[in-house]
Amino acid sequence: MPHKVPLMPKAGRPHPSVGFSLSQLGLATSRGFAELVGTLGLEPRQFAVLRAAAQSAGQPQQALAERLGIPASTMVGLLDGLEHAGLVHRRRAGTDRRVHTIELTERGAGVLHEAMALAEAREAQLCAGLSAAERRALLGLLARVAANLGIEPEQLPDRGEGHRAP
Amino acid sequence: MPHKVPLMPKAGRPHPSVGFSLSQLGLATSRGFAELVGTLGLEPRQFAVLRAAAQSAGQPQQALAERLGIPASTMVGLLDGLEHAGLVHRRRAGTDRRVHTIELTERGAGVLHEAMALAEAREAQLCAGLSAAERRALLGLLARVAANLGIEPEQLPDRGEGHRAP
DNA sequence: TATTGTTATACTCTATAACTATA
DNA sequence: TATAGTTATAGAGTATAACAATA
């Protein structure tokens, strides 16, 4: 959450606004998700790293960083944690001994699996009481708002660089 | 964190999830809002303070802090900025000379007005292409998700890092 | 000389706790 | 003694820049 944390108006309560609701819910969901994967000893970005590493094994650590929009120096610490927990493996590439390729350990794959299950359960909790059609409608409307903002569907939340992002 | 900035998965792209979409859009909207009011020299929480102060003049500074969920020590800096910009006025209460009551200056009211106009324009941009009925539907669905999370409609995003060390 | 990963530095933000002045 | 506001200190988190090994 983090978005740095964004705080928006309140009070007046003339009408609820989409912007305020999204800001409020976005913070709550990401915070809740962080807590959830925290029970597995992961922080959200480590979960993202596990997923990305699982998609194709043996990626250089810098490739992962770039793909997730995480600075290389930050990636070091994230991987240190994952490696120390035995979830991931750094190996020097034979072709270029400067690069470290990343692979999930068996245990790492297991934890990733658990984390995905938690995420699914969380999704179900968020959407409790919504019919399948309503959930689809919500996703569709959110996608249209995202399009208005120029956000591509796959794009990571991406912590802004220099700008203040509360 | 945006925030702790919460970062969520990506990649796999089996189906988009409500949780991920909200996290992504929430960060984008709050960041965009921060940039927007930034053009007026405000940060988001200062905008919130102006709104709250406008609702009823002469509130003690601590009342504002509590109402917005902002720590008293943080409120000091926010008000310092607002006062220095001539948007707000600290006055010692006659009844209890310890309390500082806060009032908007004429200029503060003007800036608040501008900021609200910006926020409205932003809302329109977010909802571009949505019919009135679709926007209502979106707000309704978001409210139901919020209810599932136990969030009250009025509640501020609330950065509360809450569970720190006692 | 350029590049991969690492470490070190500096900066931003925030909260906790000390401090003052009133009560 | 307790409270409103202020200031100071310390902690977490991050990005930028220097660094070592390899190319």
Tab-separated table of C-alpha atoms (C1' of nucleotides) in Angstrom:
chain	number	residue	atom	x	y	z
A	1	MET	CA	0.000	0.000	0.000
A	2	PRO	CA	1.637	1.586	-1.444
A	3	HIS	CA	1.152	3.474	-2.821
A	4	LYS	CA	2.243	6.016	-0.712
A	5	VAL	CA	-0.918	6.704	0.489
A	6	PRO	CA	-3.387	8.561	-1.182
A	7	LEU	CA	-5.870	10.398	0.764
A	8	MET	CA	-8.911	11.978	-0.644
A	9	PRO	CA	-11.653	14.213	0.487
A	10	LYS	CA	-14.417	13.216	2.686
A	11	ALA	CA	-17.036	14.955	4.559
A	12	GLY	CA	-19.314	16.896	2.319
A	13	ARG	CA	-20.869	13.723	1.058
A	14	PRO	CA	-22.703	15.327	-1.741
A	15	HIS	CA	-22.492	12.247	-3.910
A	16	PRO	CA	-20.054	9.449	-3.751
A	17	SER	CA	-17.534	9.753	-6.551
A	18	VAL	CA	-15.972	7.004	-8.585
A	19	GLY	CA	-12.539	8.513	-8.016
A	20	PHE	CA	-12.890	8.528	-4.274
A	21	SER	CA	-14.369	5.047	-4.151
A	22	LEU	CA	-11.589	3.622	-6.270
A	23	SER	CA	-8.940	5.314	-4.201
A	24	GLN	CA	-10.489	4.028	-1.007
A	25	LEU	CA	-11.064	0.489	-2.212
A	26	GLY	CA	-7.726	0.261	-3.946
A	27	LEU	CA	-5.889	1.040	-0.784
A	28	ALA	CA	-7.997	-1.352	1.257
A	29	THR	CA	-7.601	-4.216	-1.167
A	30	SER	CA	-3.872	-3.863	-1.556
A	31	ARG	CA	-3.403	-3.545	2.145
A	32	GLY	CA	-5.531	-6.612	2.735
A	33	PHE	CA	-3.618	-8.518	0.120
A	34	ALA	CA	-0.313	-7.567	1.713
A	35	GLU	CA	-1.568	-8.893	5.020
A	36	LEU	CA	-2.803	-12.052	3.406
A	37	VAL	CA	0.420	-13.044	1.680
A	38	GLY	CA	2.226	-11.824	4.761
A	39	THR	CA	0.907	-14.932	6.509
A	40	LEU	CA	3.151	-16.880	4.125
A	41	GLY	CA	6.107	-14.661	4.878
A	42	LEU	CA	5.835	-12.840	1.585
A	43	GLU	CA	5.452	-9.229	0.728
A	44	PRO	CA	3.347	-8.399	-2.305
A	45	ARG	CA	6.265	-7.743	-4.600
A	46	GLN	CA	7.850	-11.033	-3.644
A	47	PHE	CA	4.654	-12.749	-4.645
A	48	ALA	CA	4.855	-10.950	-7.993
A	49	VAL	CA	8.452	-12.066	-8.374
A	50	LEU	CA	7.514	-15.672	-7.672
A	51	ARG	CA	4.780	-15.541	-10.269
A	52	ALA	CA	7.018	-13.996	-12.872
A	53	ALA	CA	9.797	-16.461	-12.146
A	54	ALA	CA	7.366	-19.351	-12.402
A	55	GLN	CA	6.250	-18.277	-15.828
A	56	SER	CA	9.584	-18.961	-17.363
A	57	ALA	CA	12.457	-20.419	-15.430
A	58	GLY	CA	15.996	-19.191	-15.656
A	59	GLN	CA	15.332	-15.519	-16.278
A	60	PRO	CA	18.130	-13.137	-15.422
A	61	GLN	CA	17.380	-11.145	-12.339
A	62	GLN	CA	17.466	-7.922	-14.252
A	63	ALA	CA	14.876	-9.184	-16.699
A	64	LEU	CA	12.535	-9.866	-13.798
A	65	ALA	CA	13.175	-6.413	-12.403
A	66	GLU	CA	12.440	-4.685	-15.659
A	67	ARG	CA	9.362	-6.740	-16.306
A	68	LEU	CA	7.876	-5.881	-12.933
A	69	GLY	CA	9.003	-2.292	-12.931
A	70	ILE	CA	11.116	-2.807	-9.862
A	71	PRO	CA	14.519	-1.100	-9.609
A	72	ALA	CA	17.421	-3.526	-9.871
A	73	SER	CA	18.779	-2.541	-6.503
A	74	THR	CA	15.439	-3.269	-4.863
A	75	MET	CA	15.215	-6.609	-6.585
A	76	VAL	CA	18.396	-7.652	-4.808
A	77	GLY	CA	16.764	-7.401	-1.416
A	78	LEU	CA	13.579	-9.114	-2.522
A	79	LEU	CA	15.525	-12.053	-3.906
A	80	ASP	CA	17.741	-12.169	-0.842
A	81	GLY	CA	14.622	-12.738	1.194
A	82	LEU	CA	13.208	-15.342	-1.164
A	83	GLU	CA	16.496	-17.185	-1.394
A	84	HIS	CA	17.007	-17.113	2.337
A	85	ALA	CA	13.560	-18.633	2.742
A	86	GLY	CA	14.517	-21.340	0.273
A	87	LEU	CA	11.878	-20.377	-2.279
A	88	VAL	CA	14.189	-19.381	-5.047
A	89	HIS	CA	17.581	-20.172	-6.409
A	90	ARG	CA	20.238	-17.909	-7.876
A	91	ARG	CA	22.529	-19.543	-10.381
A	92	ARG	CA	25.326	-18.068	-12.458
A	93	ALA	CA	24.729	-18.396	-16.151
A	94	GLY	CA	27.363	-20.393	-17.971
A	95	THR	CA	27.290	-18.190	-21.007
A	96	ASP	CA	27.768	-14.951	-19.154
A	97	ARG	CA	28.998	-15.281	-15.646
A	98	ARG	CA	27.740	-11.832	-14.728
A	99	VAL	CA	24.100	-12.762	-14.858
A	100	HIS	CA	22.203	-14.568	-12.140
A	101	THR	CA	19.371	-16.665	-13.408
A	102	ILE	CA	16.437	-17.217	-11.099
A	103	GLU	CA	14.561	-20.427	-10.573
A	104	LEU	CA	11.872	-21.476	-8.171
A	105	THR	CA	12.696	-24.249	-5.779
A	106	GLU	CA	10.138	-26.935	-5.180
A	107	ARG	CA	9.255	-25.235	-1.963
A	108	GLY	CA	8.941	-21.921	-3.781
A	109	ALA	CA	6.468	-23.466	-6.201
A	110	GLY	CA	4.477	-24.784	-3.260
A	111	VAL	CA	4.340	-21.415	-1.534
A	112	LEU	CA	3.346	-19.759	-4.791
A	113	HIS	CA	0.533	-22.236	-5.100
A	114	GLU	CA	-0.660	-21.484	-1.587
A	115	ALA	CA	-0.475	-17.764	-2.237
A	116	MET	CA	-2.557	-18.092	-5.374
A	117	ALA	CA	-5.154	-20.022	-3.431
A	118	LEU	CA	-5.268	-17.269	-0.840
A	119	ALA	CA	-5.671	-14.680	-3.568
A	120	GLU	CA	-8.565	-16.601	-5.047
A	121	ALA	CA	-10.254	-16.881	-1.703
A	122	ARG	CA	-9.793	-13.171	-1.223
A	123	GLU	CA	-11.313	-12.490	-4.601
A	124	ALA	CA	-14.323	-14.555	-3.636
A	125	GLN	CA	-14.638	-12.593	-0.432
A	126	LEU	CA	-14.510	-9.284	-2.272
A	127	CYS	CA	-17.214	-10.395	-4.640
A	128	ALA	CA	-19.422	-12.094	-2.100
A	129	GLY	CA	-23.049	-11.535	-2.916
A	130	LEU	CA	-22.373	-10.617	-6.520
A	131	SER	CA	-23.765	-12.825	-9.211
A	132	ALA	CA	-21.469	-13.953	-11.983
A	133	ALA	CA	-23.119	-11.445	-14.294
A	134	GLU	CA	-22.650	-8.642	-11.797
A	135	ARG	CA	-19.012	-9.497	-11.347
A	136	ARG	CA	-18.507	-9.471	-15.098
A	137	ALA	CA	-20.282	-6.137	-15.308
A	138	LEU	CA	-18.044	-4.720	-12.602
A	139	LEU	CA	-14.912	-5.926	-14.337
A	140	GLY	CA	-16.140	-4.483	-17.604
A	141	LEU	CA	-16.871	-1.085	-16.095
A	142	LEU	CA	-13.517	-1.023	-14.331
A	143	ALA	CA	-11.798	-1.868	-17.590
A	144	ARG	CA	-13.500	1.081	-19.247
A	145	VAL	CA	-12.384	3.404	-16.480
A	146	ALA	CA	-8.888	1.994	-16.803
A	147	ALA	CA	-8.982	2.658	-20.521
A	148	ASN	CA	-9.970	6.264	-19.813
A	149	LEU	CA	-6.824	6.531	-17.727
A	150	GLY	CA	-4.653	4.954	-20.379
A	151	ILE	CA	-3.896	1.944	-18.239
A	152	GLU	CA	-3.248	-1.260	-20.073
A	153	PRO	CA	-4.906	-4.317	-18.606
A	154	GLU	CA	-1.641	-6.043	-17.824
A	155	GLN	CA	0.196	-3.127	-16.425
A	156	LEU	CA	1.416	-3.401	-12.877
A	157	PRO	CA	0.329	-0.775	-10.397
A	158	ASP	CA	3.823	0.551	-10.671
A	159	ARG	CA	4.994	2.710	-7.898
A	160	GLY	CA	5.656	6.103	-9.310
A	161	GLU	CA	9.128	7.446	-9.405
A	162	GLY	CA	9.659	11.015	-8.510
A	163	HIS	CA	6.108	12.171	-8.150
A	164	ARG	CA	4.394	12.280	-4.892
A	165	ALA	CA	1.915	9.573	-4.868
A	166	PRO	CA	-0.023	9.507	-1.723
B	1	MET	CA	2.119	3.259	-0.543
B	2	PRO	CA	0.980	3.748	-1.514
B	3	HIS	CA	1.955	3.538	0.405
B	4	LYS	CA	3.024	1.687	1.226
B	5	VAL	CA	2.520	0.773	-2.156
B	6	PRO	CA	1.029	-2.362	-2.571
B	7	LEU	CA	1.945	-4.250	-5.558
B	8	MET	CA	0.017	-7.124	-6.920
B	9	PRO	CA	0.559	-9.955	-9.259
B	10	LYS	CA	0.603	-9.733	-12.950
B	11	ALA	CA	1.630	-11.923	-15.742
B	12	GLY	CA	-0.344	-15.127	-15.783
B	13	ARG	CA	-3.375	-13.272	-16.986
B	14	PRO	CA	-5.830	-16.042	-16.607
B	15	HIS	CA	-8.708	-13.718	-15.864
B	16	PRO	CA	-8.594	-10.211	-14.590
B	17	SER	CA	-9.497	-10.084	-10.926
B	18	VAL	CA	-11.529	-7.486	-9.126
B	19	GLY	CA	-8.856	-7.249	-6.452
B	20	PHE	CA	-6.078	-6.560	-8.879
B	21	SER	CA	-8.129	-4.095	-10.886
B	22	LEU	CA	-9.094	-2.150	-7.798
B	23	SER	CA	-5.542	-2.071	-6.555
B	24	GLN	CA	-4.289	-0.874	-9.894
B	25	LEU	CA	-6.995	1.722	-10.447
B	26	GLY	CA	-6.900	2.936	-6.876
B	27	LEU	CA	-3.245	3.730	-7.106
B	28	ALA	CA	-3.637	5.402	-10.478
B	29	THR	CA	-6.555	7.547	-9.397
B	30	SER	CA	-4.979	8.711	-6.179
B	31	ARG	CA	-1.740	9.457	-7.908
B	32	GLY	CA	-3.550	11.383	-10.598
B	33	PHE	CA	-5.523	13.276	-8.011
B	34	ALA	CA	-2.358	14.185	-6.151
B	35	GLU	CA	-0.880	15.560	-9.330
B	36	LEU	CA	-4.044	17.461	-10.065
B	37	VAL	CA	-4.363	19.296	-6.779
B	38	GLY	CA	-0.594	19.652	-6.877
B	39	THR	CA	-1.088	22.241	-9.591
B	40	LEU	CA	-2.764	24.350	-6.916
B	41	GLY	CA	0.091	23.778	-4.508
B	42	LEU	CA	-1.898	21.339	-2.424
B	43	GLU	CA	-1.263	17.815	-1.406
B	44	PRO	CA	-4.264	15.525	-1.119
B	45	ARG	CA	-4.482	15.646	2.632
B	46	GLN	CA	-4.378	19.429	2.562
B	47	PHE	CA	-7.321	19.367	0.230
B	48	ALA	CA	-9.127	17.140	2.692
B	49	VAL	CA	-8.267	19.541	5.498
B	50	LEU	CA	-9.630	22.485	3.528
B	51	ARG	CA	-12.865	20.640	2.884
B	52	ALA	CA	-13.282	19.642	6.477
B	53	ALA	CA	-12.463	23.134	7.673
B	54	ALA	CA	-14.967	24.601	5.250
B	55	GLN	CA	-17.749	22.423	6.579
B	56	SER	CA	-17.746	24.103	9.928
B	57	ALA	CA	-15.520	27.009	10.724
B	58	GLY	CA	-13.594	27.352	13.948
B	59	GLN	CA	-12.863	23.707	14.622
B	60	PRO	CA	-9.942	22.965	16.889
B	61	GLN	CA	-7.025	21.582	14.985
B	62	GLN	CA	-7.156	18.344	16.879
B	63	ALA	CA	-10.789	17.827	15.954
B	64	LEU	CA	-9.828	18.086	12.302
B	65	ALA	CA	-7.012	15.625	12.800
B	66	GLU	CA	-9.203	13.075	14.478
B	67	ARG	CA	-11.961	13.450	11.957
B	68	LEU	CA	-9.597	12.815	9.077
B	69	GLY	CA	-7.597	10.136	10.810
B	70	ILE	CA	-4.434	12.165	10.583
B	71	PRO	CA	-1.983	12.132	13.521
B	72	ALA	CA	-1.876	15.426	15.387
B	73	SER	CA	1.813	15.888	14.738
B	74	THR	CA	1.294	15.471	11.012
B	75	MET	CA	-1.555	17.949	11.052
B	76	VAL	CA	0.848	20.585	12.291
B	77	GLY	CA	2.904	20.427	9.126
B	78	LEU	CA	-0.116	20.368	6.860
B	79	LEU	CA	-1.551	23.449	8.505
B	80	ASP	CA	1.831	25.153	8.475
B	81	GLY	CA	1.800	24.810	4.714
B	82	LEU	CA	-1.773	25.999	4.355
B	83	GLU	CA	-1.231	28.933	6.648
B	84	HIS	CA	1.980	29.944	4.940
B	85	ALA	CA	0.118	29.910	1.643
B	86	GLY	CA	-2.524	32.138	3.181
B	87	LEU	CA	-5.328	29.636	2.781
B	88	VAL	CA	-6.076	29.110	6.415
B	89	HIS	CA	-5.959	30.913	9.688
B	90	ARG	CA	-4.987	29.704	13.116
B	91	ARG	CA	-6.621	31.542	15.964
B	92	ARG	CA	-6.371	30.974	19.689
B	93	ALA	CA	-9.691	30.198	21.250
B	94	GLY	CA	-10.794	32.704	23.880
B	95	THR	CA	-12.334	30.048	26.081
B	96	ASP	CA	-9.263	27.798	26.172
B	97	ARG	CA	-6.064	29.404	25.021
B	98	ARG	CA	-4.486	26.034	24.331
B	99	VAL	CA	-6.631	25.264	21.339
B	100	HIS	CA	-6.085	26.637	17.876
B	101	THR	CA	-9.241	27.017	15.863
B	102	ILE	CA	-8.945	26.788	12.120
B	103	GLU	CA	-10.703	28.959	9.601
B	104	LEU	CA	-10.455	29.298	5.873
B	105	THR	CA	-9.335	32.622	4.530
B	106	GLU	CA	-11.140	34.068	1.558
B	107	ARG	CA	-8.279	32.882	-0.573
B	108	GLY	CA	-8.508	29.439	0.981
B	109	ALA	CA	-12.167	29.236	0.059
B	110	GLY	CA	-11.281	30.218	-3.486
B	111	VAL	CA	-8.585	27.580	-3.791
B	112	LEU	CA	-10.914	24.983	-2.338
B	113	HIS	CA	-13.473	25.939	-4.943
B	114	GLU	CA	-10.911	25.529	-7.705
B	115	ALA	CA	-9.812	22.196	-6.332
B	116	MET	CA	-13.373	20.924	-6.233
B	117	ALA	CA	-13.821	21.980	-9.835
B	118	LEU	CA	-10.682	20.061	-10.758
B	119	ALA	CA	-11.940	17.021	-8.899
B	120	GLU	CA	-15.231	17.177	-10.755
B	121	ALA	CA	-13.483	17.438	-14.074
B	122	ARG	CA	-11.357	14.482	-13.143
B	123	GLU	CA	-14.428	12.496	-12.201
B	124	ALA	CA	-15.923	13.273	-15.587
B	125	GLN	CA	-12.735	12.107	-17.248
B	126	LEU	CA	-12.743	8.858	-15.307
B	127	CYS	CA	-16.315	8.175	-16.286
B	128	ALA	CA	-16.054	9.298	-19.884
B	129	GLY	CA	-18.153	7.130	-22.126
B	130	LEU	CA	-20.261	5.789	-19.265
B	131	SER	CA	-23.944	6.552	-19.295
B	132	ALA	CA	-25.524	7.889	-16.128
B	133	ALA	CA	-27.043	4.481	-15.509
B	134	GLU	CA	-23.698	2.760	-15.949
B	135	ARG	CA	-22.015	5.148	-13.578
B	136	ARG	CA	-24.719	4.514	-10.988
B	137	ALA	CA	-24.299	0.786	-11.491
B	138	LEU	CA	-20.553	1.058	-11.022
B	139	LEU	CA	-20.956	3.051	-7.823
B	140	GLY	CA	-23.472	0.540	-6.559
B	141	LEU	CA	-21.221	-2.420	-7.240
B	142	LEU	CA	-18.260	-0.677	-5.656
B	143	ALA	CA	-20.360	0.044	-2.605
B	144	ARG	CA	-21.206	-3.638	-2.295
B	145	VAL	CA	-17.554	-4.593	-2.520
B	146	ALA	CA	-16.788	-1.959	0.081
B	147	ALA	CA	-19.455	-3.433	2.313
B	148	ASN	CA	-17.842	-6.851	1.948
B	149	LEU	CA	-14.656	-5.300	3.257
B	150	GLY	CA	-16.380	-3.587	6.128
B	151	ILE	CA	-15.637	-0.142	4.796
B	152	GLU	CA	-18.128	2.526	5.630
B	153	PRO	CA	-19.030	4.844	2.814
B	154	GLU	CA	-17.688	7.918	4.554
B	155	GLN	CA	-14.492	6.467	5.788
B	156	LEU	CA	-11.287	8.020	4.552
B	157	PRO	CA	-8.723	5.808	2.856
B	158	ASP	CA	-6.893	6.090	6.104
B	159	ARG	CA	-3.298	5.323	5.875
B	160	GLY	CA	-3.339	3.773	9.317
B	161	GLU	CA	-0.292	1.645	9.593
B	162	GLY	CA	-2.167	0.628	12.645
B	163	HIS	CA	-0.542	-2.469	13.937
B	164	ARG	CA	2.919	-1.254	14.679
B	165	ALA	CA	4.828	-1.879	17.831
B	166	PRO	CA	2.961	-0.816	20.960
C	1	DT	C1'	34.647	0.646	-22.096
C	2	DA	C1'	30.062	-1.450	-21.050
C	3	DT	C1'	27.124	-4.294	-18.273
C	4	DT	C1'	25.252	-7.414	-14.154
C	5	DG	C1'	24.516	-7.603	-9.758
C	6	DT	C1'	25.679	-5.517	-5.246
C	7	DT	C1'	26.459	-2.175	-1.677
C	8	DA	C1'	26.382	2.536	0.211
C	9	DT	C1'	24.410	6.962	0.610
C	10	DA	C1'	20.877	10.175	0.922
C	11	DC	C1'	16.194	11.386	1.093
C	12	DT	C1'	11.185	11.123	2.038
C	13	DC	C1'	7.718	9.957	4.863
C	14	DT	C1'	5.734	8.756	9.187
C	15	DA	C1'	5.012	7.794	13.920
C	16	DT	C1'	6.538	8.029	18.977
C	17	DA	C1'	7.753	10.369	22.320
C	18	DA	C1'	9.521	14.453	24.631
C	19	DC	C1'	8.395	19.316	25.447
C	20	DT	C1'	5.609	24.022	26.241
C	21	DA	C1'	1.933	26.463	27.591
C	22	DT	C1'	-2.081	26.499	29.281
C	23	DA	C1'	-5.820	24.513	32.137
D	1	DT	C1'	-2.267	16.283	36.852
D	2	DA	C1'	-4.100	16.509	32.203
D	3	DT	C1'	-4.585	18.414	27.576
D	4	DA	C1'	-3.570	21.128	22.759
D	5	DG	C1'	-0.260	21.939	20.025
D	6	DT	C1'	4.641	21.715	18.787
D	7	DT	C1'	9.173	19.897	18.070
D	8	DA	C1'	12.653	16.151	17.897
D	9	DT	C1'	14.085	11.556	17.173
D	10	DA	C1'	14.075	7.431	15.028
D	11	DG	C1'	12.469	4.010	11.913
D	12	DA	C1'	10.961	2.042	7.438
D	13	DG	C1'	11.236	2.350	2.626
D	14	DT	C1'	13.129	3.906	-1.640
D	15	DA	C1'	15.915	5.678	-5.370
D	16	DT	C1'	20.609	7.306	-6.930
D	17	DA	C1'	25.009	6.705	-7.292
D	18	DA	C1'	29.337	4.361	-6.494
D	19	DC	C1'	31.462	-0.297	-6.768
D	20	DA	C1'	33.328	-5.129	-8.159
D	21	DA	C1'	33.409	-8.740	-11.320
D	22	DT	C1'	33.017	-10.024	-15.872
D	23	DA	C1'	32.522	-9.212	-20.662
